[in-house]
JSON list of C-alpha atoms in Angstrom, two decimals:
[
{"chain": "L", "resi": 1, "resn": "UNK", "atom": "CA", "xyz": [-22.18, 242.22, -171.00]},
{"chain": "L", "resi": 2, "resn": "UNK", "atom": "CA", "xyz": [-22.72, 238.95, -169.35]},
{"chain": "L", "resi": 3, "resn": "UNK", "atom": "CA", "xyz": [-21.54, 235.82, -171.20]},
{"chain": "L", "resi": 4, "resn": "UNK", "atom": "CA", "xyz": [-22.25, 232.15, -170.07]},
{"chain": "L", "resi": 5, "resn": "UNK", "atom": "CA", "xyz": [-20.11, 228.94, -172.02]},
{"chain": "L", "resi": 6, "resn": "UNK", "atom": "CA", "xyz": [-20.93, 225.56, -171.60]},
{"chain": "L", "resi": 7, "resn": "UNK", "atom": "CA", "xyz": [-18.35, 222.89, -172.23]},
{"chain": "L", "resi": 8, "resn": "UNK", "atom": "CA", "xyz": [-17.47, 219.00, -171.94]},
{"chain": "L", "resi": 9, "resn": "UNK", "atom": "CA", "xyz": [-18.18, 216.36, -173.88]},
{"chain": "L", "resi": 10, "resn": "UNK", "atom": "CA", "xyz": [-20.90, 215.89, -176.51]},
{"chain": "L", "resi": 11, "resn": "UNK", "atom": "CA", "xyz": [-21.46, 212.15, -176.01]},
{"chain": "L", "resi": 12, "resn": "UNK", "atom": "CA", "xyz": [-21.41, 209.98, -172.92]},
{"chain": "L", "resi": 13, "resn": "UNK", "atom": "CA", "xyz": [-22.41, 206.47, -172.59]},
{"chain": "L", "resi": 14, "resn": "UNK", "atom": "CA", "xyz": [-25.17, 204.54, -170.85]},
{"chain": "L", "resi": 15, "resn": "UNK", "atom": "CA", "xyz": [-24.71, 204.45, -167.57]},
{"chain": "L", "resi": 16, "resn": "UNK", "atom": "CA", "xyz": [-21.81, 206.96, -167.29]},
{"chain": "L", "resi": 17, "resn": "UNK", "atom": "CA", "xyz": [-21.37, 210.54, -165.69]},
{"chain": "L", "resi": 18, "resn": "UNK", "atom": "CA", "xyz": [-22.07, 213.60, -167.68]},
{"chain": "L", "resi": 19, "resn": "UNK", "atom": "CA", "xyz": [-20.27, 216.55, -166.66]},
{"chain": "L", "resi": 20, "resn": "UNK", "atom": "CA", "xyz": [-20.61, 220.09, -167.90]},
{"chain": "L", "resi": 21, "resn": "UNK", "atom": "CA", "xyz": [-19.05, 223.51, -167.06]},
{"chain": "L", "resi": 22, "resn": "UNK", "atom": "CA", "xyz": [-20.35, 226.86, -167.34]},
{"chain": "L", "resi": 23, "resn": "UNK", "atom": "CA", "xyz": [-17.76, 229.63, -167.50]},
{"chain": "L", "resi": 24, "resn": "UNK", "atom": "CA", "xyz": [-18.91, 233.06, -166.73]},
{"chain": "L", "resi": 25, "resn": "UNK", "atom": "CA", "xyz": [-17.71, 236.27, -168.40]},
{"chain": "L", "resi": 26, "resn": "UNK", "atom": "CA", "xyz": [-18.47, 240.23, -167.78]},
{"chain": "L", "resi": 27, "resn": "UNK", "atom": "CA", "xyz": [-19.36, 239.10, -164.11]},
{"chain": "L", "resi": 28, "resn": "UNK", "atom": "CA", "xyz": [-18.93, 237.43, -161.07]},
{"chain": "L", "resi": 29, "resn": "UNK", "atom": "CA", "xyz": [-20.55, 234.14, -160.16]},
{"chain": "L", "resi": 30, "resn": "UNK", "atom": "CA", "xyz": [-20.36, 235.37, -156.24]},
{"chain": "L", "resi": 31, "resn": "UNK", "atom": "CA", "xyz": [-22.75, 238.46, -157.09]},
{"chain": "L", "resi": 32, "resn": "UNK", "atom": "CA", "xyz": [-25.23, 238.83, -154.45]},
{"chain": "L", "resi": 33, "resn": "UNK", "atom": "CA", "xyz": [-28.72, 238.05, -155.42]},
{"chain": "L", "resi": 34, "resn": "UNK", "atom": "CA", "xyz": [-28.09, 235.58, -158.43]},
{"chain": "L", "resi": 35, "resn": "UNK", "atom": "CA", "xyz": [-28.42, 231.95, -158.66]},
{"chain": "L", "resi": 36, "resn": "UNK", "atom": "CA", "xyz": [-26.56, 230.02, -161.15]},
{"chain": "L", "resi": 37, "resn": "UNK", "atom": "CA", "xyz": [-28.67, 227.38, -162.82]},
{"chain": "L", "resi": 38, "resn": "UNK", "atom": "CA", "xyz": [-28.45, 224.21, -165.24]},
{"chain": "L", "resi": 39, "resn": "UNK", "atom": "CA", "xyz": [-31.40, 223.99, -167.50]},
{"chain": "L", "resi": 40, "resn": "UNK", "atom": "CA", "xyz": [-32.23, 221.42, -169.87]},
{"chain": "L", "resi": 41, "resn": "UNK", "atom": "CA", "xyz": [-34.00, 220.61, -173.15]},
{"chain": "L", "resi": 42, "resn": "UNK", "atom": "CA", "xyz": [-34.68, 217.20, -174.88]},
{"chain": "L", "resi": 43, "resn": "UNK", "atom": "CA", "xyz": [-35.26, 217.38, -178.78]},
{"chain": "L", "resi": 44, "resn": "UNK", "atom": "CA", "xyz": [-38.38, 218.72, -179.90]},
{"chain": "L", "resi": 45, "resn": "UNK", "atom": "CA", "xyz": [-39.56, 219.08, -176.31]},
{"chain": "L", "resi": 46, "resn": "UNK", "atom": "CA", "xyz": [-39.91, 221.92, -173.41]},
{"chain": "L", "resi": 47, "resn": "UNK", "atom": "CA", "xyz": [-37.14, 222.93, -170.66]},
{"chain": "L", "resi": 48, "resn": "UNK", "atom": "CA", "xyz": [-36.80, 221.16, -167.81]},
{"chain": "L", "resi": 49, "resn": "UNK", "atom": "CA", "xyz": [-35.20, 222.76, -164.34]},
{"chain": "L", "resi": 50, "resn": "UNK", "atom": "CA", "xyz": [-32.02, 220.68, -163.27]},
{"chain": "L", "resi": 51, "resn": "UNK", "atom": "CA", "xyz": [-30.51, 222.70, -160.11]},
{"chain": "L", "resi": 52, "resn": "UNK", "atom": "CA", "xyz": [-28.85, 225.76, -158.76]},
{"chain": "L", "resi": 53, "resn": "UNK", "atom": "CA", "xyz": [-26.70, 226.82, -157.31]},
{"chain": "L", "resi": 54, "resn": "UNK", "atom": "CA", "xyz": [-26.84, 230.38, -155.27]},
{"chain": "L", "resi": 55, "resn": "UNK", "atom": "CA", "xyz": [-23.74, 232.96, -154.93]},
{"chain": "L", "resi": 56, "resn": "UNK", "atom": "CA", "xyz": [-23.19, 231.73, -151.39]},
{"chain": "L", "resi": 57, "resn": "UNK", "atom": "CA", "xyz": [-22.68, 228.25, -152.61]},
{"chain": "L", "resi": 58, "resn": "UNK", "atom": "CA", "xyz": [-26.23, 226.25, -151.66]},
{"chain": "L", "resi": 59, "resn": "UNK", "atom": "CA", "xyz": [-27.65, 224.02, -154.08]},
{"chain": "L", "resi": 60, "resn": "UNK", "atom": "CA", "xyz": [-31.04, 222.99, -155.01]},
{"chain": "L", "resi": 61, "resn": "UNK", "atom": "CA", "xyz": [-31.86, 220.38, -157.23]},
{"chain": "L", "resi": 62, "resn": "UNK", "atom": "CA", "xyz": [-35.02, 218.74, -158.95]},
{"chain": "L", "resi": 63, "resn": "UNK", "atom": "CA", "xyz": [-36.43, 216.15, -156.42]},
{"chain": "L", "resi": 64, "resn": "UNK", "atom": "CA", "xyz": [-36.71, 213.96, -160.10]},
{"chain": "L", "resi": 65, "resn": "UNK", "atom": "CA", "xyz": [-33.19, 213.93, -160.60]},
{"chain": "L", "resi": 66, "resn": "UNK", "atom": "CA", "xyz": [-31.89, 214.84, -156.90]},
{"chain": "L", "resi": 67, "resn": "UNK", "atom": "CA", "xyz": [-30.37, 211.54, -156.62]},
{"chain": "L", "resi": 68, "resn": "UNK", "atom": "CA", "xyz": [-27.91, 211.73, -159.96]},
{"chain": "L", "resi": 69, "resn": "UNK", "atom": "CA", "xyz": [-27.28, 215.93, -160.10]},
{"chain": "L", "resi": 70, "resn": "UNK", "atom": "CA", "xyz": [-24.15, 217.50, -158.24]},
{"chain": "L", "resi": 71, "resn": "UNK", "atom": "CA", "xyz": [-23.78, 221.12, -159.04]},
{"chain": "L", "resi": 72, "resn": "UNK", "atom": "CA", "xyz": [-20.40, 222.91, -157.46]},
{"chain": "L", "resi": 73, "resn": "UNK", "atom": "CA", "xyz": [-18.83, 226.18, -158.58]},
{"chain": "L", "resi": 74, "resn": "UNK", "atom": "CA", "xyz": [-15.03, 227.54, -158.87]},
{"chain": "L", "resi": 75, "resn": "UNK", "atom": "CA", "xyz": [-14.96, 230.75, -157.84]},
{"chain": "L", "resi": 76, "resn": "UNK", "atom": "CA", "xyz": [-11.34, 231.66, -158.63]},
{"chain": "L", "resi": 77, "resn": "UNK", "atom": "CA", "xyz": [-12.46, 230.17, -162.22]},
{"chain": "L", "resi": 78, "resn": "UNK", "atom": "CA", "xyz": [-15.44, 232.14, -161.86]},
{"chain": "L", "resi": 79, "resn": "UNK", "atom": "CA", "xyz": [-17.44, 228.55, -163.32]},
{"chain": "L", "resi": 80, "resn": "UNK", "atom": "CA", "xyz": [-19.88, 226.32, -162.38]},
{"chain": "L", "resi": 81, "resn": "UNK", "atom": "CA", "xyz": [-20.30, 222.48, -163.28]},
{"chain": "L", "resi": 82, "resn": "UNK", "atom": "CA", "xyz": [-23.24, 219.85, -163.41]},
{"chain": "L", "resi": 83, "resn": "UNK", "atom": "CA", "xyz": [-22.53, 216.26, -162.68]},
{"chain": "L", "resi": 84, "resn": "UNK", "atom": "CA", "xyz": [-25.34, 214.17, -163.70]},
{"chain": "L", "resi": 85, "resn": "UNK", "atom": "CA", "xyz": [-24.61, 209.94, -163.03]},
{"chain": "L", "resi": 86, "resn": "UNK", "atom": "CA", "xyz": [-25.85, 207.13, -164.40]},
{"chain": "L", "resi": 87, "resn": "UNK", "atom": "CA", "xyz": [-27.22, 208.70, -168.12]},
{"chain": "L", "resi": 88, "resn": "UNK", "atom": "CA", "xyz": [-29.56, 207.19, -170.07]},
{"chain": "L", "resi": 89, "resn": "UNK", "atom": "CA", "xyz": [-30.62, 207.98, -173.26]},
{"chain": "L", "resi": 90, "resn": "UNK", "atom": "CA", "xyz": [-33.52, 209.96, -171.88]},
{"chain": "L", "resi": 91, "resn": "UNK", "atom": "CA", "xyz": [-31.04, 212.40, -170.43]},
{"chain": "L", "resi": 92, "resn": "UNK", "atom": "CA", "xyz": [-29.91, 213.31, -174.67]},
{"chain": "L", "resi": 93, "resn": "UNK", "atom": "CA", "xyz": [-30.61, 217.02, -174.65]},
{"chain": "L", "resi": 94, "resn": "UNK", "atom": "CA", "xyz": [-29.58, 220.29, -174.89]},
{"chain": "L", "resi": 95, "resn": "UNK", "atom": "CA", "xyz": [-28.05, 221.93, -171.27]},
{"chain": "L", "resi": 96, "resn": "UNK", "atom": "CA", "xyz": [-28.08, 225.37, -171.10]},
{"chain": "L", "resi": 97, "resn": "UNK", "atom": "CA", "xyz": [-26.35, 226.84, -168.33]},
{"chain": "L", "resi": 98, "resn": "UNK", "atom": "CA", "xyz": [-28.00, 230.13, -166.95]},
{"chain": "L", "resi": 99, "resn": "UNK", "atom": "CA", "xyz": [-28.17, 232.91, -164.38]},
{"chain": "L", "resi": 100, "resn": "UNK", "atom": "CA", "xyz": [-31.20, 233.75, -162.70]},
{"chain": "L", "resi": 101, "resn": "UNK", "atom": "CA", "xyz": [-31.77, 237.11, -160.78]},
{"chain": "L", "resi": 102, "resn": "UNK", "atom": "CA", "xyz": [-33.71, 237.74, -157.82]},
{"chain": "L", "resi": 103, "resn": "UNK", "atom": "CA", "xyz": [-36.87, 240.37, -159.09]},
{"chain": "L", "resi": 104, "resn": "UNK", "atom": "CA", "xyz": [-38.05, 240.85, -155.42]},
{"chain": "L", "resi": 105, "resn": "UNK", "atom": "CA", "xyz": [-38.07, 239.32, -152.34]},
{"chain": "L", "resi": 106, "resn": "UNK", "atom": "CA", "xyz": [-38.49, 235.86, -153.33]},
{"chain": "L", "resi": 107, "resn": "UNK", "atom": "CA", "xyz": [-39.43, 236.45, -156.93]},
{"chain": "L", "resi": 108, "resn": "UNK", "atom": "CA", "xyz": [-36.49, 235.42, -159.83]},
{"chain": "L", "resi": 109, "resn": "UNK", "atom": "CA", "xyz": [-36.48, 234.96, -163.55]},
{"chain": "L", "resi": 110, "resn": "UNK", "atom": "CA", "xyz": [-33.76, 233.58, -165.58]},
{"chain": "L", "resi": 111, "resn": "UNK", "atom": "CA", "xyz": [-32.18, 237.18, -167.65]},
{"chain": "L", "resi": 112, "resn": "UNK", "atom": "CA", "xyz": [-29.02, 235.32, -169.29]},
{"chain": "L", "resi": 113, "resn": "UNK", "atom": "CA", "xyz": [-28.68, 232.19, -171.21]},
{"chain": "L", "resi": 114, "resn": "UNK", "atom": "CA", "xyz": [-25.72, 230.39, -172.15]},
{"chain": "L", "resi": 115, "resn": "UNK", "atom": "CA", "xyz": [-25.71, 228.97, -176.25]},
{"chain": "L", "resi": 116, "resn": "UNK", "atom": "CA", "xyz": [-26.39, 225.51, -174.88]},
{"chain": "L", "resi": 117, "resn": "UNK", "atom": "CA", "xyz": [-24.58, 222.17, -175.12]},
{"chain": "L", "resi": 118, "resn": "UNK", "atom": "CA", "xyz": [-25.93, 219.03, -177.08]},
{"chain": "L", "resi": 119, "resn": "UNK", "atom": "CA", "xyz": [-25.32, 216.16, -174.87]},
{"chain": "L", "resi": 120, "resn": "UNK", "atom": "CA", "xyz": [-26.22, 212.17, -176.63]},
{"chain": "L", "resi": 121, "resn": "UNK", "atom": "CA", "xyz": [-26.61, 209.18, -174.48]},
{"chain": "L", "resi": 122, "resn": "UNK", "atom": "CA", "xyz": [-25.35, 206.45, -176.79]},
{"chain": "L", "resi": 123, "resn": "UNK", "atom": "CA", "xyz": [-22.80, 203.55, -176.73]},
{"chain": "A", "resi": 1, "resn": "UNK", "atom": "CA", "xyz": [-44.56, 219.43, -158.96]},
{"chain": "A", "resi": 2, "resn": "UNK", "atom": "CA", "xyz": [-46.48, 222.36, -159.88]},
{"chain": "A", "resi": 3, "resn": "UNK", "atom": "CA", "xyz": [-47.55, 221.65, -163.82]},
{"chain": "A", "resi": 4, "resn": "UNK", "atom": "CA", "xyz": [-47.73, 224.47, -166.67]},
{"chain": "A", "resi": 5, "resn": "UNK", "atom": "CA", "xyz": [-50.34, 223.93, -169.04]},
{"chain": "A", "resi": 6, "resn": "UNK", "atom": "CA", "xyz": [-50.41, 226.23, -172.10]},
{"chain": "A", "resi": 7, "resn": "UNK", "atom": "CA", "xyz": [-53.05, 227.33, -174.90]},
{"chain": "A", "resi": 8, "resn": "UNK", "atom": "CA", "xyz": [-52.75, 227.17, -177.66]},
{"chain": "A", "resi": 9, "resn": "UNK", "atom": "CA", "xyz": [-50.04, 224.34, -178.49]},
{"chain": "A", "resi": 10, "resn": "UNK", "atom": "CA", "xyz": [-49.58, 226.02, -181.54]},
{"chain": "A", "resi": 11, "resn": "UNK", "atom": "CA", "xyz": [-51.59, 228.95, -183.77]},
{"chain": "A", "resi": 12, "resn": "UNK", "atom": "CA", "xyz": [-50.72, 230.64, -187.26]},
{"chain": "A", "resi": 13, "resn": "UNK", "atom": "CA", "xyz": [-51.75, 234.62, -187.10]},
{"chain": "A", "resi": 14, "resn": "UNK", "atom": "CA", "xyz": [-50.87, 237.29, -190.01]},
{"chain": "A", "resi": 15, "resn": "UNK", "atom": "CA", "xyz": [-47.75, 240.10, -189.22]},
{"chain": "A", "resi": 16, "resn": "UNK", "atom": "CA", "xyz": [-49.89, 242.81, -187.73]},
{"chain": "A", "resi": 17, "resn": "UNK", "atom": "CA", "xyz": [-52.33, 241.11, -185.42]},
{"chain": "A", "resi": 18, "resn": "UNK", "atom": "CA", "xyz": [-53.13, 240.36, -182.00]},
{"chain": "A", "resi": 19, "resn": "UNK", "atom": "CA", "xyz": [-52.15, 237.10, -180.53]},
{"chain": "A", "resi": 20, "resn": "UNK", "atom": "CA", "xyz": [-53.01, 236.06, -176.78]},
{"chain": "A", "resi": 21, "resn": "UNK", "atom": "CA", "xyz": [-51.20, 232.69, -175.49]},
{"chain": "A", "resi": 22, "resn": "UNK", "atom": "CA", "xyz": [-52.57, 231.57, -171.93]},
{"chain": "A", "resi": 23, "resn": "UNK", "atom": "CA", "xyz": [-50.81, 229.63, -169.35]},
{"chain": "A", "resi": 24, "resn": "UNK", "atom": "CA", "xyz": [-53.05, 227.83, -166.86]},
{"chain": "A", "resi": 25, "resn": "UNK", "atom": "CA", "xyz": [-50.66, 226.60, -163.38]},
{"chain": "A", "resi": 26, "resn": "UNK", "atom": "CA", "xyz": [-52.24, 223.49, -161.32]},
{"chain": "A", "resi": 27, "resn": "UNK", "atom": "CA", "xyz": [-52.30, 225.72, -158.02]},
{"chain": "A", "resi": 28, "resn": "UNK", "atom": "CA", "xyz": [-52.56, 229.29, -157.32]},
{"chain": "A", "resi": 29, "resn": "UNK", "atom": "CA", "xyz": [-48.80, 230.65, -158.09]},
{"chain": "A", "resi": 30, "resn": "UNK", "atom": "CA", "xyz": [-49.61, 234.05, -157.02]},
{"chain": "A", "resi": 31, "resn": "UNK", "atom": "CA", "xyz": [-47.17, 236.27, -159.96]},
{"chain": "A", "resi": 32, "resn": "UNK", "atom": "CA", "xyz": [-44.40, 233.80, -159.77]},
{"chain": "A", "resi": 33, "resn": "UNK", "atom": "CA", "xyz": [-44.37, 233.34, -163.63]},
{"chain": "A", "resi": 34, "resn": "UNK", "atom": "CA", "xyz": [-42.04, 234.62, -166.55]},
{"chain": "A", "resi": 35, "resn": "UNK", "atom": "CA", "xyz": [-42.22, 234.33, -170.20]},
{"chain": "A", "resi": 36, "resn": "UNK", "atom": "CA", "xyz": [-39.78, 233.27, -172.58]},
{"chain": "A", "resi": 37, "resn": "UNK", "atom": "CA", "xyz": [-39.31, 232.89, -176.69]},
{"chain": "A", "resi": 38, "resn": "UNK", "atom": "CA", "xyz": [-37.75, 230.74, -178.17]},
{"chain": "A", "resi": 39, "resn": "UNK", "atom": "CA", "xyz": [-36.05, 230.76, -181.78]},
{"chain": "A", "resi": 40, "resn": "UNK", "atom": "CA", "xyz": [-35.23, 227.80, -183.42]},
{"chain": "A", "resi": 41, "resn": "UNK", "atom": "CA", "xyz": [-31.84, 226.45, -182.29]},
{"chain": "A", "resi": 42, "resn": "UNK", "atom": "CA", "xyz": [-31.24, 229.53, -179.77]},
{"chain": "A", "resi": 43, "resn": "UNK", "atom": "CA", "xyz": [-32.15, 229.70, -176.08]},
{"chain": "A", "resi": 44, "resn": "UNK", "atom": "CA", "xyz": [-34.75, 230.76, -174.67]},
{"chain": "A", "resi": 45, "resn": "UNK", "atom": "CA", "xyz": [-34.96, 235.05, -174.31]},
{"chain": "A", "resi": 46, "resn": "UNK", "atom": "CA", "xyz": [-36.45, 236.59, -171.23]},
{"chain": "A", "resi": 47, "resn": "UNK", "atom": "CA", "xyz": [-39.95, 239.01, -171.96]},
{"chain": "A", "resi": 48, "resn": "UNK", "atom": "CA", "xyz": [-42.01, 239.06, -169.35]},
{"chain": "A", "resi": 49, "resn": "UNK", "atom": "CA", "xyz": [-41.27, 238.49, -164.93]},
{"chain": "A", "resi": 50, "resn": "UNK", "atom": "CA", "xyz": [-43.18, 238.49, -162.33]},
{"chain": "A", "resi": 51, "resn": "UNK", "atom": "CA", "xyz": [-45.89, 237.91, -164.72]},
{"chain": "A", "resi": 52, "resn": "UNK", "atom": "CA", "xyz": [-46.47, 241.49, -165.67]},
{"chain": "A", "resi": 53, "resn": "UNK", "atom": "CA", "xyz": [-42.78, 243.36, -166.15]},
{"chain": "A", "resi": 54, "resn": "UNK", "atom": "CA", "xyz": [-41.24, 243.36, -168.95]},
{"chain": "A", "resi": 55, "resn": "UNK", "atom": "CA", "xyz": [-37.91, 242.86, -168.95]},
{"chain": "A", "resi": 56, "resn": "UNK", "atom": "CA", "xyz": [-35.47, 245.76, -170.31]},
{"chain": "A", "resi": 57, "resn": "UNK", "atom": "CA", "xyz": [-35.05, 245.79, -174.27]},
{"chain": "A", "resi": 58, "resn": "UNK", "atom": "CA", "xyz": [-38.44, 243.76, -174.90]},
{"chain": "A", "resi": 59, "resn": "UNK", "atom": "CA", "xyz": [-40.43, 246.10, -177.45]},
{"chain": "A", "resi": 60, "resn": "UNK", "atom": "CA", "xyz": [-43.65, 247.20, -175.54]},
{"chain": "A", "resi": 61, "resn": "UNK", "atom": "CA", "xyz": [-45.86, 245.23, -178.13]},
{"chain": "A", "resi": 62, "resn": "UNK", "atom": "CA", "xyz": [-45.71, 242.23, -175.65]},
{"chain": "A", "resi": 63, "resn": "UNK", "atom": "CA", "xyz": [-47.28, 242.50, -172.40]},
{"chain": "A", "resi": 64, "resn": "UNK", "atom": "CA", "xyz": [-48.39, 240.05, -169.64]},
{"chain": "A", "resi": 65, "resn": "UNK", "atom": "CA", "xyz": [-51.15, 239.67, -167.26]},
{"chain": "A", "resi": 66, "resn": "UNK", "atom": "CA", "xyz": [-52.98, 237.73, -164.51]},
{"chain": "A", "resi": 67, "resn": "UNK", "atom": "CA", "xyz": [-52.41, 236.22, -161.11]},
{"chain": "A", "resi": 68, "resn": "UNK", "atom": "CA", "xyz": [-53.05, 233.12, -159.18]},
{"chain": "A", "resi": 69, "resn": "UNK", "atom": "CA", "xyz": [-53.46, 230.17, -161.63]},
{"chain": "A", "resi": 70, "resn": "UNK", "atom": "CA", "xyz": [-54.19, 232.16, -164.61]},
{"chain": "A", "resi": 71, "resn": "UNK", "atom": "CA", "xyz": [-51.74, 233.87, -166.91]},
{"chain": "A", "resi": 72, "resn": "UNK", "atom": "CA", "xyz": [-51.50, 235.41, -170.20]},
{"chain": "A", "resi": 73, "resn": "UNK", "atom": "CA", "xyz": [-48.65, 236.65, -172.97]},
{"chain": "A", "resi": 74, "resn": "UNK", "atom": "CA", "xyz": [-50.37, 239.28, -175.05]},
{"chain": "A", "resi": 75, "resn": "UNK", "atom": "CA", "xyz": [-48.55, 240.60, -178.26]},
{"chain": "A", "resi": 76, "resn": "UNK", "atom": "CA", "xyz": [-50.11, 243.36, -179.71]},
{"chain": "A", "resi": 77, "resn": "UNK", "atom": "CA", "xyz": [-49.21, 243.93, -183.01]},
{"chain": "A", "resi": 78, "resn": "UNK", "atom": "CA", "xyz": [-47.36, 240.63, -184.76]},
{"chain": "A", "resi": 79, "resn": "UNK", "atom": "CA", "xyz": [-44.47, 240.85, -186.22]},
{"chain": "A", "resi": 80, "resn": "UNK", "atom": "CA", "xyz": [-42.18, 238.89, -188.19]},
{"chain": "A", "resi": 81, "resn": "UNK", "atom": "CA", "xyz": [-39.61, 238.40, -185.91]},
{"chain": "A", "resi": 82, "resn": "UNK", "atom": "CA", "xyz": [-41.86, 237.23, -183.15]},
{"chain": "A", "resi": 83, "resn": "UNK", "atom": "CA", "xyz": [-42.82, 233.81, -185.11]},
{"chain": "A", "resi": 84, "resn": "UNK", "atom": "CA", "xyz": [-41.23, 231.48, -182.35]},
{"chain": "A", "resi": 85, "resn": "UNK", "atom": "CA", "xyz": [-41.94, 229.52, -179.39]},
{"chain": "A", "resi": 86, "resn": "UNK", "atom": "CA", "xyz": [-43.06, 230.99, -176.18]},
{"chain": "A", "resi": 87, "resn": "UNK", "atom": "CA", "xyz": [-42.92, 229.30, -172.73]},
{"chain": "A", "resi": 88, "resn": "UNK", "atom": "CA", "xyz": [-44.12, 230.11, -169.27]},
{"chain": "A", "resi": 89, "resn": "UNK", "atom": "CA", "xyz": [-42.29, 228.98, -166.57]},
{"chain": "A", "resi": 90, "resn": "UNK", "atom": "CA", "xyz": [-42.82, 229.16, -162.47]},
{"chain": "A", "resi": 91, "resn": "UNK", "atom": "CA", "xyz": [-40.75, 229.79, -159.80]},
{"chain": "A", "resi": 92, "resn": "UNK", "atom": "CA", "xyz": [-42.79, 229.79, -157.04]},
{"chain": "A", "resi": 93, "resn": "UNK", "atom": "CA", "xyz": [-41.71, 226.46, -155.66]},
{"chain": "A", "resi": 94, "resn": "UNK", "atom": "CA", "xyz": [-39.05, 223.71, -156.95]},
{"chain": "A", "resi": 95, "resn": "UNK", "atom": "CA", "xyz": [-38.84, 222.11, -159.42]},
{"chain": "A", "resi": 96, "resn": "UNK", "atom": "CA", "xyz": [-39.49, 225.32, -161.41]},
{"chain": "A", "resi": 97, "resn": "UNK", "atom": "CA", "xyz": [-41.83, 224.03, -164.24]},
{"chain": "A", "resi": 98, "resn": "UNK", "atom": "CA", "xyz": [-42.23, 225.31, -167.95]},
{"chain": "A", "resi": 99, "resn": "UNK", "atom": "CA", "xyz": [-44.86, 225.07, -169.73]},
{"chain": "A", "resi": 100, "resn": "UNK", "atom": "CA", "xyz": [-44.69, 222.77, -172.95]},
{"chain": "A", "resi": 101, "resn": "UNK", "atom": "CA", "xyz": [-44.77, 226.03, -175.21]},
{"chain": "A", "resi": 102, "resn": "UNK", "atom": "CA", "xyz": [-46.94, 227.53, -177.67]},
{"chain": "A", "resi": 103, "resn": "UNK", "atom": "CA", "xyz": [-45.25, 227.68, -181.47]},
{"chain": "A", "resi": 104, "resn": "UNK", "atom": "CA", "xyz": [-46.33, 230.87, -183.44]},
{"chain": "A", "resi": 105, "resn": "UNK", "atom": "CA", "xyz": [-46.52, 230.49, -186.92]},
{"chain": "A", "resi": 106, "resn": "UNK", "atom": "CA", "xyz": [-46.56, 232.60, -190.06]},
{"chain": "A", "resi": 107, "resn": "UNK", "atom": "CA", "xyz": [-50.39, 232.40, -191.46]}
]
């Protein structure tokens, strides 16, 4: 059975870098056909799309936070990490790291969830 | 960005009925949509891909339909342990947008 874990710290301070890992259990992050993605969720509100990153190692990212995201991978650690610069308190929320498999051709849905991370913005 | 409207934000419905939640996208998405629930302090749980499959271990009371900008999460008998949150999302172009959910509540 697949397992996702996020980790890293649980505050960060204006203006700072937030960085998260996701470390993958029951199978490999350089599977064909899956994409590896950072999700996100601010209290009391809906998910929000951060980035991917695919099992031959190309990113995407949200044009909205393009300029402040970094996702990389570890593939001897079988893990993947989100950098996200410059937090403000807008970016408090819960990241969930997740995998998301290709149905058909260009068709994917997101089958496995990590438990999610709360992340604050606050001095 | 493609936006995900939903209807209704929220509804209250008895264990044993028939609740329909739409999702409306801004252009024509084709089947590019999934559904998710959502319990309270757990991620989100795959149901429904490619607007109309459900995904392996989903009980067949939920079902989903439509194409193009149009979408719906039909559950066909309520019960108890489906009182949550459900979400469409897209992923027919990036950023892949969610709707902002629909709560189900005990009536």
């Amino acid at each position: 059975q697949l397992q996702l874990q996020e980790s890293g710290p649980g505050l960060v301070k204006p203006s700072e870098t937030l960085s998260l890992t996701c470390t993958v259990s029951g199978g490999s992050i350089g599977s064909n056909s899956f994409y590896w993605d950072w999700i996100r969720q601010p209290p009391g509100n809906t998910l929000e799309w951060i980035g991917s990153i695919y099992y031959s190692g190309s990113t995407n990212y949200s044009p909205s936070l393009k300029s402040r995201v970094t996702i990389s991978r570890d593939t001897s650690k079988n893990q993947f990490s989100l950098k996200l610069s410059s937090v403000t308190a807008a970016d408090t929320a819960v990241y969930y790291c997740v995998r998301r498999m290709k149905v058909r051709s260009s068709l994917t849905a997101i089958d496995y969830w990590g438990q999610g991370a709360l992340v604050t913005v606050s001095s | 960005d493609i936006q995900m409207t939903q209807s209704p934000s929220s509804l209250s419905a008895s264990v044993g009925h028939r609740v329909t939640i739409t999702c409306r996208a801004s252009q024509n998405i084709s089947v590019y949509v999934n559904w998710y629930q959502q319990k309270p302090g757990k991620a989100p749980k795959l149901l429904i891909y490619a607007a109309v499959s459900l995904q392996s271990g989903v009980p067949s009371g939920f079902s989903g339909g439509g194409s193009g900008t149009d979408f719906s999460l039909t559950i066909s008998s309520l019960q108890p342990e489906d009182f949550a949150t459900y979400y469409c999302q897209q992923t027919y172009s990036i950023p892949f947008t969610f709707g902002p959910g629909t709560k189900v509540e005990i009536k």
